[in-house]
Short mmCIF file of C-alpha atoms in Angstrom, two decimals:
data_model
loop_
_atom_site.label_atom_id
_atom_site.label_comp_id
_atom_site.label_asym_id
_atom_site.label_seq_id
_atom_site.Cartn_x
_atom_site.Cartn_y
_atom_site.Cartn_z
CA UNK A 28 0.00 0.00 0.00
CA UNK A 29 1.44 3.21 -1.20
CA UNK A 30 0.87 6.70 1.42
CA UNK A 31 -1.27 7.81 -1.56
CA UNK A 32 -4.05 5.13 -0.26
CA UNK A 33 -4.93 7.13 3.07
CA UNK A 34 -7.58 8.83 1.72
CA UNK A 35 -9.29 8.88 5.43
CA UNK A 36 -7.81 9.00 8.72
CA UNK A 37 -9.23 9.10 12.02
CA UNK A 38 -6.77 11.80 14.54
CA UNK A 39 -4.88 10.93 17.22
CA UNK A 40 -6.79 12.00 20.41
CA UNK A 41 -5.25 12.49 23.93
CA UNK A 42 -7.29 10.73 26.43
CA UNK A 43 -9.64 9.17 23.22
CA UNK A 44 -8.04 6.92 20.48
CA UNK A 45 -6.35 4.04 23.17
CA UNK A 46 -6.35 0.81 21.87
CA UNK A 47 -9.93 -0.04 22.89
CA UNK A 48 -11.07 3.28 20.65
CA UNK A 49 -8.97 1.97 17.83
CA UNK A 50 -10.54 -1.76 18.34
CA UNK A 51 -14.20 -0.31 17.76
CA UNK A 52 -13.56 1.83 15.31
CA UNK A 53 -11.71 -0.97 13.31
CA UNK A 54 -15.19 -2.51 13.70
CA UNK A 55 -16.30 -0.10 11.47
CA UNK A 56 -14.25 0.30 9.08
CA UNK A 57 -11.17 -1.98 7.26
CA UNK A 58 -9.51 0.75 5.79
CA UNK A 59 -9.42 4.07 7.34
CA UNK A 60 -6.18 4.70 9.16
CA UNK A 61 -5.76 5.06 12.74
CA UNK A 62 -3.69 6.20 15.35
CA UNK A 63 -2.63 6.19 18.65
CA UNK A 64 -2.51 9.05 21.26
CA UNK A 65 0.66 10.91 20.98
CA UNK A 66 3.06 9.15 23.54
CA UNK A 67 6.38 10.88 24.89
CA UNK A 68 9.83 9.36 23.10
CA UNK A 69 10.90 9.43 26.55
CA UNK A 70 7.89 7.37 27.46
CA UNK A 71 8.71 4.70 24.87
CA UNK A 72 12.66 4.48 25.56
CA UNK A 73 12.24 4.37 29.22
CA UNK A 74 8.14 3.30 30.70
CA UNK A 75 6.27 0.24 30.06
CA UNK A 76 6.29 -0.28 26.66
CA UNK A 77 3.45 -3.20 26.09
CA UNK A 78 1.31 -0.61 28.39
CA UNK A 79 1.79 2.18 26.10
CA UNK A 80 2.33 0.73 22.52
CA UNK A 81 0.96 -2.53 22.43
CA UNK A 82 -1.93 -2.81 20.24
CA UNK A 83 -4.59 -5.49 18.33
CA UNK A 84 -3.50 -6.86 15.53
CA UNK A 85 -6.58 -6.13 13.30
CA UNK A 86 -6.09 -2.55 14.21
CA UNK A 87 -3.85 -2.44 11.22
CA UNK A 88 -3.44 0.29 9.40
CA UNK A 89 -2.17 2.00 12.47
CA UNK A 90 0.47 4.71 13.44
CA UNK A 91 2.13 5.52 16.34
CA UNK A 92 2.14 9.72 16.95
CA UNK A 93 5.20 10.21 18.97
CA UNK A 94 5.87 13.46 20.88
CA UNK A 95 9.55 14.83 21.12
CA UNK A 96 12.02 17.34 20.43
CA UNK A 97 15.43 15.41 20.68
CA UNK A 98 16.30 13.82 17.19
CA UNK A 99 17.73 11.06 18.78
CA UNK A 100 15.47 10.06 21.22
CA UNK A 101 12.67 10.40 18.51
CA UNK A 102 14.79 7.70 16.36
CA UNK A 103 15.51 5.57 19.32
CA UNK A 104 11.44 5.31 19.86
CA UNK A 105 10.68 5.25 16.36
CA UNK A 106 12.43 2.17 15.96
CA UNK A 107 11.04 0.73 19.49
CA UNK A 108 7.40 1.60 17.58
CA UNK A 109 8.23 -0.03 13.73
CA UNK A 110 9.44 -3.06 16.27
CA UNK A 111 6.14 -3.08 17.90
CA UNK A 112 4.75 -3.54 14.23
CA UNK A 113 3.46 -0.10 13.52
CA UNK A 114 2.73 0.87 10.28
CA UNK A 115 3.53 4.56 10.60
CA UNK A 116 5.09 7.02 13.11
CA UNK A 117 4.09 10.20 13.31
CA UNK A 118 5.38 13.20 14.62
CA UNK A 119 3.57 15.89 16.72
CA UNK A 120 3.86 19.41 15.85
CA UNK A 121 0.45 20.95 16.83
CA UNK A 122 -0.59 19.72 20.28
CA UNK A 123 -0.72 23.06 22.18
CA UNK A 124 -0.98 21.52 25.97
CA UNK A 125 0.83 22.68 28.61
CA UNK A 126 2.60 19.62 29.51
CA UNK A 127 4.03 19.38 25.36
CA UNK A 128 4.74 23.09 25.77
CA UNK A 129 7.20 22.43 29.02
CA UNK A 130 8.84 19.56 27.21
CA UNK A 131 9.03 22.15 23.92
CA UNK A 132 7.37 20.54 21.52
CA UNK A 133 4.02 19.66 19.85
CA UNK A 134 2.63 23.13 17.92
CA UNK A 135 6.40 25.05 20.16
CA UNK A 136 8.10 23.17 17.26
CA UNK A 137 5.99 25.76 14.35
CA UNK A 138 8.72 28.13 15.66
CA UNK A 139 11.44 25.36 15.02
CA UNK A 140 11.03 24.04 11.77
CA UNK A 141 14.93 23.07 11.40
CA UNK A 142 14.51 21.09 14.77
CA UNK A 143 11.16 19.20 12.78
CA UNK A 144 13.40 18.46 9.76
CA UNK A 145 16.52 17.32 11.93
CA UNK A 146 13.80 15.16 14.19
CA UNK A 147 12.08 13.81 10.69
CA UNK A 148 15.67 12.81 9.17
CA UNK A 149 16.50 10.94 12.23
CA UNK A 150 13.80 9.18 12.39
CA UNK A 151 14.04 8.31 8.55
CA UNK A 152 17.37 7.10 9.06
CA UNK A 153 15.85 4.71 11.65
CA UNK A 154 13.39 2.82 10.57
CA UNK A 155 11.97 1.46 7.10
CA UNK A 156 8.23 2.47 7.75
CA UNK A 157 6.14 5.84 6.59
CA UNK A 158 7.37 9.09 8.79
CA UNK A 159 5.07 11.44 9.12
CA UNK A 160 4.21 15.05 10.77
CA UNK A 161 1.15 16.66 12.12
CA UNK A 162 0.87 20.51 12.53
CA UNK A 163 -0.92 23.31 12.68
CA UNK A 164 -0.78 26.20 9.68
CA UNK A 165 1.08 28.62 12.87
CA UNK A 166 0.97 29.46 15.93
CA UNK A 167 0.96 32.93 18.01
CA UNK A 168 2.24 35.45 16.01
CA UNK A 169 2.86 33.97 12.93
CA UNK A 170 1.90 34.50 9.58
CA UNK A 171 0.39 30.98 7.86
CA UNK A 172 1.57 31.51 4.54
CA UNK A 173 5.43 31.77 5.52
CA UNK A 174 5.44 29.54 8.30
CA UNK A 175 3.29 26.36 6.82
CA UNK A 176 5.72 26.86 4.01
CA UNK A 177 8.90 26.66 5.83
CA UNK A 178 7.93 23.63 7.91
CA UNK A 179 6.01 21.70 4.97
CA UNK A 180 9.64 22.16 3.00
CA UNK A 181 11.60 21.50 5.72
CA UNK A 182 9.93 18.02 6.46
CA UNK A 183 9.57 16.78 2.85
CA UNK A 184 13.46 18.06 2.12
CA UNK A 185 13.98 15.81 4.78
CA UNK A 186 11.86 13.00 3.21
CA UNK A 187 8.71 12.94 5.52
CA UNK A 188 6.16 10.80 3.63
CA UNK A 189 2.99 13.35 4.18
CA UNK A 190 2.18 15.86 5.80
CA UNK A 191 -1.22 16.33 7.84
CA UNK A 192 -2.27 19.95 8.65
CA UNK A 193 -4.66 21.06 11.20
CA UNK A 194 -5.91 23.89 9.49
CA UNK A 195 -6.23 26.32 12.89
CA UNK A 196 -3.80 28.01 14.42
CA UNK A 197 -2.63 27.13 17.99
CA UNK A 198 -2.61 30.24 20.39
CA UNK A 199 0.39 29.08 23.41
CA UNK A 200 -0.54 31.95 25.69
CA UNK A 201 -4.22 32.81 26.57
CA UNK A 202 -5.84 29.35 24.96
CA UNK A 203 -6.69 25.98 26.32
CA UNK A 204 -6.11 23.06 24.79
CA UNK A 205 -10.23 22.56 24.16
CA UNK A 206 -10.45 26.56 23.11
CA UNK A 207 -7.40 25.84 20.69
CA UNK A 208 -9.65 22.97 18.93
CA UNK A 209 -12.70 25.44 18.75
CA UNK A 210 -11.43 29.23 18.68
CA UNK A 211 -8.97 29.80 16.53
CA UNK A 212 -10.46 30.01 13.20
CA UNK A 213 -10.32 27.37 10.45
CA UNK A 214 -8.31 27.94 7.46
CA UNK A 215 -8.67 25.19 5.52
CA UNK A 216 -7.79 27.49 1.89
CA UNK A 217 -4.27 27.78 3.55
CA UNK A 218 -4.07 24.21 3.26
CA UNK A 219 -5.41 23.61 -0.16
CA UNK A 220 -2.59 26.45 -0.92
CA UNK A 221 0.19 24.24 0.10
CA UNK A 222 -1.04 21.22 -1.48
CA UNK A 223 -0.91 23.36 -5.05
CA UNK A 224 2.53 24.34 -4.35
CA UNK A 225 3.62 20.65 -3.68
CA UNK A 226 1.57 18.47 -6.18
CA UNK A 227 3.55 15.61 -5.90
CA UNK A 228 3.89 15.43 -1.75
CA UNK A 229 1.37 13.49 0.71
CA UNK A 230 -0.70 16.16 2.15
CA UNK A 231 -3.95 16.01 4.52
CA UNK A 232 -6.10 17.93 5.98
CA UNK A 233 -7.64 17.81 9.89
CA UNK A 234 -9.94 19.82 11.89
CA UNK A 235 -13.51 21.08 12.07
CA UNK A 236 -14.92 18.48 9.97
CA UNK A 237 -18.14 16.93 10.60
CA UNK A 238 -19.07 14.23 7.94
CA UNK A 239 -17.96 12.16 5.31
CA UNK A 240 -19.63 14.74 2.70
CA UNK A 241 -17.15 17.14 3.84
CA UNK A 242 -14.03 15.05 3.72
CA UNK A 243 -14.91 14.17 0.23
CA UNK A 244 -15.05 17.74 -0.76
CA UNK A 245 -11.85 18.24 0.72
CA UNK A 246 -10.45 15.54 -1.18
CA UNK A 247 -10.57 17.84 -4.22
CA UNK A 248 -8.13 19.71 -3.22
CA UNK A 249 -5.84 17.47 -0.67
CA UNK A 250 -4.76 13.70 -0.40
CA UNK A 251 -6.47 12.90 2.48
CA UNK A 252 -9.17 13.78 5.04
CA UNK A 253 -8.57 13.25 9.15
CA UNK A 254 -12.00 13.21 11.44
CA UNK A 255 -11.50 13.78 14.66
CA UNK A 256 -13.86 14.52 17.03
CA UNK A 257 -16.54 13.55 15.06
CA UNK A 258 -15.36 10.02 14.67
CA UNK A 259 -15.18 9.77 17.86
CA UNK A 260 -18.84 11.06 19.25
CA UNK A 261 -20.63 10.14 16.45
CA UNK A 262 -19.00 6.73 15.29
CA UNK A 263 -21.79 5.28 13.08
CA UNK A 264 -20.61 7.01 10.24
CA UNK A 265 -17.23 5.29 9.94
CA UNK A 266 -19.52 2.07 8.52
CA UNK A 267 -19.86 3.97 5.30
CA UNK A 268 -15.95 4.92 5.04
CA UNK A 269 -14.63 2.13 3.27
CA UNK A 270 -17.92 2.33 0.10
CA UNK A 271 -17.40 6.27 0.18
CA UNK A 272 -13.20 6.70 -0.15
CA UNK A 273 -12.11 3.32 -1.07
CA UNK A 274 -14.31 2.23 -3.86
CA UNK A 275 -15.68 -0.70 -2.05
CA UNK A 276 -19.18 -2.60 -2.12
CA UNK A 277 -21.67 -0.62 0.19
CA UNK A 278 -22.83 -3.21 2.97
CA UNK A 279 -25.21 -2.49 5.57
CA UNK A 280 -23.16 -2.81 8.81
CA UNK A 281 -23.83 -6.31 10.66
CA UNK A 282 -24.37 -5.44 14.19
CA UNK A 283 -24.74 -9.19 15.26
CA UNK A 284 -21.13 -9.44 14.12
CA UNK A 285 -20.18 -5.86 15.82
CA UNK A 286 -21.71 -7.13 19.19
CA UNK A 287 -19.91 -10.41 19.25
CA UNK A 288 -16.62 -8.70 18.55
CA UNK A 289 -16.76 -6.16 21.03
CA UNK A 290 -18.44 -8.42 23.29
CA UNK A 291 -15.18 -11.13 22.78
CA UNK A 292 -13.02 -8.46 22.94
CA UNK A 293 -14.27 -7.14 26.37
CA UNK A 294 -14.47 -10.46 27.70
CA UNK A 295 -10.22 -10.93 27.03
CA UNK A 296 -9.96 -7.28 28.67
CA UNK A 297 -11.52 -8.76 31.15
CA UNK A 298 -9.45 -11.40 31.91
CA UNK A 299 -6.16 -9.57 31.90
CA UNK A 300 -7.65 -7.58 34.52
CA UNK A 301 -9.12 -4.52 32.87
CA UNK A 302 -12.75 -3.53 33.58
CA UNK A 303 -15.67 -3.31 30.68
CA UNK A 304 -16.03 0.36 31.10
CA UNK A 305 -12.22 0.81 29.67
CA UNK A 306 -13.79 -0.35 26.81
CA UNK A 307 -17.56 1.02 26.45
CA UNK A 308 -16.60 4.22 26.99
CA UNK A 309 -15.74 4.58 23.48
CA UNK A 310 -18.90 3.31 22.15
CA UNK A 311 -21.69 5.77 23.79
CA UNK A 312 -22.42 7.64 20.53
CA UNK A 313 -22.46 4.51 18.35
CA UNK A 314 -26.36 4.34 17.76
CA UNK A 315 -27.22 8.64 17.28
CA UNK A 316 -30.06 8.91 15.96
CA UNK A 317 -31.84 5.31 16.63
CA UNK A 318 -34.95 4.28 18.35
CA UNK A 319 -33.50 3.08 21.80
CA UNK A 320 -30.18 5.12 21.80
CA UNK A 321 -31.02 6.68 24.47
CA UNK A 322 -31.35 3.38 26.72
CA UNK A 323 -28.04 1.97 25.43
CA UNK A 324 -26.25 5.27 26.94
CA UNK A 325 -28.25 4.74 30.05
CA UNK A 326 -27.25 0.89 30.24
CA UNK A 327 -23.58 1.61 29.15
CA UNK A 328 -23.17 4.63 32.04
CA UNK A 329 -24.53 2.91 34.98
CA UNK A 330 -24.66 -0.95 34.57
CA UNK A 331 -21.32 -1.03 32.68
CA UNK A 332 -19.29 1.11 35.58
CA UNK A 333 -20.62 -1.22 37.90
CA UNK A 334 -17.75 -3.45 39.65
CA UNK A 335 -17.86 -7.40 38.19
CA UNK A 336 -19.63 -5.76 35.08
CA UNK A 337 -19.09 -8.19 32.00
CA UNK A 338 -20.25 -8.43 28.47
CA UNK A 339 -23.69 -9.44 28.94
CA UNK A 340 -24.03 -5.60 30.02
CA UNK A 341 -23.18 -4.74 26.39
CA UNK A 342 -25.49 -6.97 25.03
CA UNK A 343 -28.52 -5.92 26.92
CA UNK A 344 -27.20 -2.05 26.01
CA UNK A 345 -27.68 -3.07 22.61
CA UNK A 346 -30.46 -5.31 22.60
CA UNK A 347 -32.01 -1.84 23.59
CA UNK A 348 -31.66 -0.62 20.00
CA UNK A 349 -34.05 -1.12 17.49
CA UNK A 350 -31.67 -1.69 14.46
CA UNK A 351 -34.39 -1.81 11.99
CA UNK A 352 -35.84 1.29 12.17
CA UNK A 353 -32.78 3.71 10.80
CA UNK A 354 -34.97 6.60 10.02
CA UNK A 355 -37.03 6.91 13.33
CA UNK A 356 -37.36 9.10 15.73
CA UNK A 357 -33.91 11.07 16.91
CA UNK A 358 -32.92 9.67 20.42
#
């Protein structure tokens, strides 16, 4: 599979896309590609490795963001993650938290782009797998046009294999984190501007997006498309990503089949001593818009978070749904 064939990615999400999220969503769709949470180089060289990077293997596609700032250590846990049998590591220039801020990087890095390219060409030289880069079109201060431009040639010069822009800037002083994914305004023109300047180079496009509809218009003028949060609260419509970007036969989604896996797949949590709601959590939006929604959130917030709970409690959650009735009432 060539970069070219990402045509839809789901974003890495602090505190969101573990490998439960990724699990479900994989449900839902065979091709879309996912990632992980960005985890600290530091975190991979040094913490508990399995903890942090191990993953399912039907989660594949699936990349590993990393966060960092130190060439080195990035290429030391790049190759700890292509090990792990990653398909991708990423690199994160736009988080704007305050923890990635006091470790200067995530969206600090806009102001570095010679530190991205000297991370990105370490981490080439390390491993045989796609390296990558997410970032933001500035940040502060800056002016998009010249700074997008300066990182964007700095990482392909340096022979990153796309490029995925969240198409806000990220404000470091006076934003949070949640106001930097909402205030800033988007910009997603500056993006289609870069992608005409460099025709021939992997570039995506993240933030703001709400359905498939709109990630299909942007994919006349980018490579790609990246949902975020709305993957995440809304997940239903990731059954129709694989007819609507990838070309392939339209199938209703079998939710006997999506029951038993996450229902087997809960059970193994289980018994390596993890509790059902580590894995339910990710699945409360899953039904929007379906007669009985509303009782599956009710069943999957109290029974589920009870202690001892077990799969049956996500089969009576959705037995609550009535799956033939798509175009009833909203819940």
């Amino acid at each position: 599979m060539t970069y070219q064939a990402h045509r839809l990615a789901i974003a890495p999400m602090m505190d969101w896309t573990d490998r439960h999220c990724r699990f479900f969503h994989r449900q839902l769709t065979r091709r879309a590609l996912l990632y992980t949470e960005m985890v600290v180089a530091d975190a991979v060289i040094q913490g508990a490795r399995e903890r942090l990077l191990g993953f399912d293997a039907t989660e594949h596609p699936v990349a590993l963001q990393l966060g960092g700032s130190d060439p080195q250590k990035l290429a030391e846990a790049a190759r700890i993650g292509e090990a792990f049998g990653y398909d991708e590591i990423n690199l994160n220039v736009g988080c704007p938290s305050d923890r990635v801020q006091s470790g200067t990087f995530g969206a600090c890095l806009m102001k570095t782009p010679v530190l991205v390219a000297d991370c990105v060409t370490a981490m080439k030289a390390s491993v045989s797998i796609p390296v990558t880069v997410k970032c933001r079109i500035g940040v502060d201060e800056q002016d998009p046009e010249p700074a997008l431009d300066a990182l964007a040639d700095g990482v392909f010069a340096a022979g990153a294999d796309a490029l995925w822009v969240h198409a806000r800037k990220a404000w470091l002083e006076g934003l949070s984190p949640r106001e930097n994914r909402d205030i800033p305004p988007l910009d997603y023109n500056r993006v289609y501007r870069l992608k005409a300047k460099n025709p021939n180079k992997f570039i995506g496009i993240n933030g703001g997006i709400q359905s498939l509809e709109e990630s299909l218009d942007h994919i006349d003028h980018v490579d790609g498309a990246m949902l975020g949060r709305t993957a995440y609260h809304t997940p239903g419509i990731l059954a129709g990503v694989d007819a609507a970007f990838y070309g392939d036969k339209p199938d209703a989604l079998d939710f006997v089949a999506l029951i038993d896996a996450m229902a087997d797949y809960a059970a193994r949590h289980i018994e390596r001593g993890g509790r059902l709601g580590h894995v339910i959590r990710h699945m409360v939006g899953l039904f929007h818009g379906l007669p009985g929604a509303r009782r599956y959130r009710q069943i999957l917030s109290t029974d589920a978070t009870r202690p001892g709970a077990g799969p049956d409690v996500l089969k009576a959650a959705f037995a609550a749904v009535d799956f033939g009735r798509a175009d009833a009432e909203a819940a």
